[in-house]
């Protein structure tokens, strides 16, 4: 169950290596994602989330933008904090929706995921 961004980019190499060694890999991911895309190297199980790709991109761009803004330490700290909180809220929402997806949870339980 990857997290979008650098976590997935690192994990993708591991997933590809596992596939090369003959393992069946299942990736569980939200329908809205910046980097997690279907591949012939793994089975992808997706679940819905209450935000759009545009909203997610906007929050990530805002985070990177405020990370390089000038200003006092406290101004920058609070801007980065608020921006990180928005991204964290998206991730928490994603986790909640995964756990509320009874069909997907049943599949994971039955397949001994």
PDB file of C-alpha atoms in Angstrom:
ATOM      1  CA  UNK A   1       0.000   0.000   0.000  1.00  0.00           C
ATOM      2  CA  UNK A   2       2.238   2.818  -1.266  1.00  0.00           C
ATOM      3  CA  UNK A   3       2.070   6.506  -0.554  1.00  0.00           C
ATOM      4  CA  UNK A   4       2.256   8.715  -3.630  1.00  0.00           C
ATOM      5  CA  UNK A   5       5.436  10.619  -4.412  1.00  0.00           C
ATOM      6  CA  UNK A   6       8.965   9.643  -3.473  1.00  0.00           C
ATOM      7  CA  UNK A   7       7.745   6.694  -1.372  1.00  0.00           C
ATOM      8  CA  UNK A   8       6.170   5.096  -4.445  1.00  0.00           C
ATOM      9  CA  UNK A   9       9.075   5.964  -6.741  1.00  0.00           C
ATOM     10  CA  UNK A  10      11.434   4.045  -4.416  1.00  0.00           C
ATOM     11  CA  UNK A  11       8.955   1.230  -3.863  1.00  0.00           C
ATOM     12  CA  UNK A  12       8.350   0.804  -7.601  1.00  0.00           C
ATOM     13  CA  UNK A  13      11.881  -0.564  -8.051  1.00  0.00           C
ATOM     14  CA  UNK A  14      11.245  -3.194  -5.369  1.00  0.00           C
ATOM     15  CA  UNK A  15       7.915  -4.131  -6.974  1.00  0.00           C
ATOM     16  CA  UNK A  16       9.597  -4.540 -10.380  1.00  0.00           C
ATOM     17  CA  UNK A  17      12.359  -6.722  -8.886  1.00  0.00           C
ATOM     18  CA  UNK A  18       9.812  -8.928  -7.123  1.00  0.00           C
ATOM     19  CA  UNK A  19       7.970  -9.389 -10.424  1.00  0.00           C
ATOM     20  CA  UNK A  20      11.234 -10.306 -12.195  1.00  0.00           C
ATOM     21  CA  UNK A  21      11.824 -12.992  -9.548  1.00  0.00           C
ATOM     22  CA  UNK A  22       8.409 -14.517 -10.292  1.00  0.00           C
ATOM     23  CA  UNK A  23       6.330 -13.077  -7.452  1.00  0.00           C
ATOM     24  CA  UNK A  24       2.767 -11.935  -7.941  1.00  0.00           C
ATOM     25  CA  UNK A  25       2.577  -8.383  -6.600  1.00  0.00           C
ATOM     26  CA  UNK A  26      -0.646  -6.592  -5.670  1.00  0.00           C
ATOM     27  CA  UNK A  27      -0.529  -2.817  -5.277  1.00  0.00           C
ATOM     28  CA  UNK A  28      -3.405  -1.183  -3.395  1.00  0.00           C
ATOM     29  CA  UNK A  29      -3.700   2.488  -4.331  1.00  0.00           C
ATOM     30  CA  UNK A  30      -6.213   5.346  -4.417  1.00  0.00           C
ATOM     31  CA  UNK A  31      -7.884   6.143  -7.742  1.00  0.00           C
ATOM     32  CA  UNK A  32      -6.402   9.640  -7.533  1.00  0.00           C
ATOM     33  CA  UNK A  33      -2.637   9.530  -7.727  1.00  0.00           C
ATOM     34  CA  UNK A  34       0.236  11.561  -9.115  1.00  0.00           C
ATOM     35  CA  UNK A  35       2.691   8.718  -9.769  1.00  0.00           C
ATOM     36  CA  UNK A  36       1.066   5.340  -9.063  1.00  0.00           C
ATOM     37  CA  UNK A  37      -0.041   3.957 -12.411  1.00  0.00           C
ATOM     38  CA  UNK A  38      -1.063   0.458 -13.568  1.00  0.00           C
ATOM     39  CA  UNK A  39       1.698  -1.775 -14.895  1.00  0.00           C
ATOM     40  CA  UNK A  40       2.110  -5.239 -16.351  1.00  0.00           C
ATOM     41  CA  UNK A  41       4.431  -5.989 -13.408  1.00  0.00           C
ATOM     42  CA  UNK A  42       1.679  -5.983 -10.781  1.00  0.00           C
ATOM     43  CA  UNK A  43      -2.029  -6.319 -10.138  1.00  0.00           C
ATOM     44  CA  UNK A  44      -3.508  -2.996  -9.133  1.00  0.00           C
ATOM     45  CA  UNK A  45      -6.444  -2.721  -6.738  1.00  0.00           C
ATOM     46  CA  UNK A  46      -7.823   0.801  -6.511  1.00  0.00           C
ATOM     47  CA  UNK A  47     -10.269   2.515  -4.193  1.00  0.00           C
ATOM     48  CA  UNK A  48     -12.102   5.819  -4.438  1.00  0.00           C
ATOM     49  CA  UNK A  49     -11.155   8.936  -2.481  1.00  0.00           C
ATOM     50  CA  UNK A  50     -13.065  12.193  -1.875  1.00  0.00           C
ATOM     51  CA  UNK A  51     -10.635  14.502  -3.685  1.00  0.00           C
ATOM     52  CA  UNK A  52      -9.642  15.130  -7.275  1.00  0.00           C
ATOM     53  CA  UNK A  53      -6.270  14.920  -8.955  1.00  0.00           C
ATOM     54  CA  UNK A  54      -6.424  18.695  -9.464  1.00  0.00           C
ATOM     55  CA  UNK A  55      -6.909  19.279  -5.727  1.00  0.00           C
ATOM     56  CA  UNK A  56      -4.021  16.960  -4.921  1.00  0.00           C
ATOM     57  CA  UNK A  57      -1.715  18.618  -7.476  1.00  0.00           C
ATOM     58  CA  UNK A  58      -2.679  22.055  -6.156  1.00  0.00           C
ATOM     59  CA  UNK A  59      -1.793  21.086  -2.573  1.00  0.00           C
ATOM     60  CA  UNK A  60       1.549  19.536  -3.580  1.00  0.00           C
ATOM     61  CA  UNK A  61       2.472  22.558  -5.725  1.00  0.00           C
ATOM     62  CA  UNK A  62       1.542  24.907  -2.878  1.00  0.00           C
ATOM     63  CA  UNK A  63       3.757  22.924  -0.509  1.00  0.00           C
ATOM     64  CA  UNK A  64       6.761  23.156  -2.822  1.00  0.00           C
ATOM     65  CA  UNK A  65       6.094  26.834  -3.467  1.00  0.00           C
ATOM     66  CA  UNK A  66       5.926  27.845   0.212  1.00  0.00           C
ATOM     67  CA  UNK A  67       8.996  25.724   0.974  1.00  0.00           C
ATOM     68  CA  UNK A  68      11.113  28.189  -0.985  1.00  0.00           C
ATOM     69  CA  UNK A  69       9.413  31.461  -0.083  1.00  0.00           C
ATOM     70  CA  UNK A  70      11.308  34.141   1.728  1.00  0.00           C
ATOM     71  CA  UNK A  71      10.279  35.634   5.055  1.00  0.00           C
ATOM     72  CA  UNK A  72      10.983  35.238   8.704  1.00  0.00           C
ATOM     73  CA  UNK A  73      11.552  31.799  10.148  1.00  0.00           C
ATOM     74  CA  UNK A  74       8.163  31.806  11.890  1.00  0.00           C
ATOM     75  CA  UNK A  75       6.285  32.948   8.780  1.00  0.00           C
ATOM     76  CA  UNK A  76       7.888  30.208   6.695  1.00  0.00           C
ATOM     77  CA  UNK A  77       7.432  27.619   9.433  1.00  0.00           C
ATOM     78  CA  UNK A  78       3.689  28.227   9.747  1.00  0.00           C
ATOM     79  CA  UNK A  79       3.150  28.333   5.973  1.00  0.00           C
ATOM     80  CA  UNK A  80       4.999  25.040   5.525  1.00  0.00           C
ATOM     81  CA  UNK A  81       3.138  23.552   8.493  1.00  0.00           C
ATOM     82  CA  UNK A  82      -0.273  24.506   7.035  1.00  0.00           C
ATOM     83  CA  UNK A  83       0.722  23.171   3.637  1.00  0.00           C
ATOM     84  CA  UNK A  84       2.000  19.880   5.088  1.00  0.00           C
ATOM     85  CA  UNK A  85      -1.210  19.562   7.088  1.00  0.00           C
ATOM     86  CA  UNK A  86      -3.290  19.797   3.898  1.00  0.00           C
ATOM     87  CA  UNK A  87      -1.230  17.016   2.295  1.00  0.00           C
ATOM     88  CA  UNK A  88      -1.426  14.912   5.452  1.00  0.00           C
ATOM     89  CA  UNK A  89      -5.201  15.405   5.544  1.00  0.00           C
ATOM     90  CA  UNK A  90      -5.390  13.991   1.993  1.00  0.00           C
ATOM     91  CA  UNK A  91      -3.363  10.947   3.016  1.00  0.00           C
ATOM     92  CA  UNK A  92      -5.454  10.346   6.152  1.00  0.00           C
ATOM     93  CA  UNK A  93      -8.616  10.647   4.085  1.00  0.00           C
ATOM     94  CA  UNK A  94      -7.183   8.140   1.623  1.00  0.00           C
ATOM     95  CA  UNK A  95      -6.467   5.658   4.435  1.00  0.00           C
ATOM     96  CA  UNK A  96      -9.959   6.104   5.862  1.00  0.00           C
ATOM     97  CA  UNK A  97     -11.543   5.408   2.483  1.00  0.00           C
ATOM     98  CA  UNK A  98      -9.394   2.331   1.990  1.00  0.00           C
ATOM     99  CA  UNK A  99     -10.476   0.937   5.354  1.00  0.00           C
ATOM    100  CA  UNK A 100     -14.140   1.752   4.634  1.00  0.00           C
ATOM    101  CA  UNK A 101     -14.056  -0.091   1.276  1.00  0.00           C
ATOM    102  CA  UNK A 102     -15.625  -3.362   2.424  1.00  0.00           C
ATOM    103  CA  UNK A 103     -15.283  -5.075  -0.961  1.00  0.00           C
ATOM    104  CA  UNK A 104     -11.559  -4.345  -1.193  1.00  0.00           C
ATOM    105  CA  UNK A 105     -10.952  -5.278   2.449  1.00  0.00           C
ATOM    106  CA  UNK A 106     -12.787  -8.584   1.861  1.00  0.00           C
ATOM    107  CA  UNK A 107     -10.591  -9.254  -1.200  1.00  0.00           C
ATOM    108  CA  UNK A 108      -7.437  -8.526   0.832  1.00  0.00           C
ATOM    109  CA  UNK A 109      -8.566 -10.778   3.670  1.00  0.00           C
ATOM    110  CA  UNK A 110      -9.538 -13.645   1.358  1.00  0.00           C
ATOM    111  CA  UNK A 111      -6.257 -13.448  -0.539  1.00  0.00           C
ATOM    112  CA  UNK A 112      -4.244 -13.392   2.716  1.00  0.00           C
ATOM    113  CA  UNK A 113      -2.741 -10.036   1.660  1.00  0.00           C
TER     114      UNK A 113
END
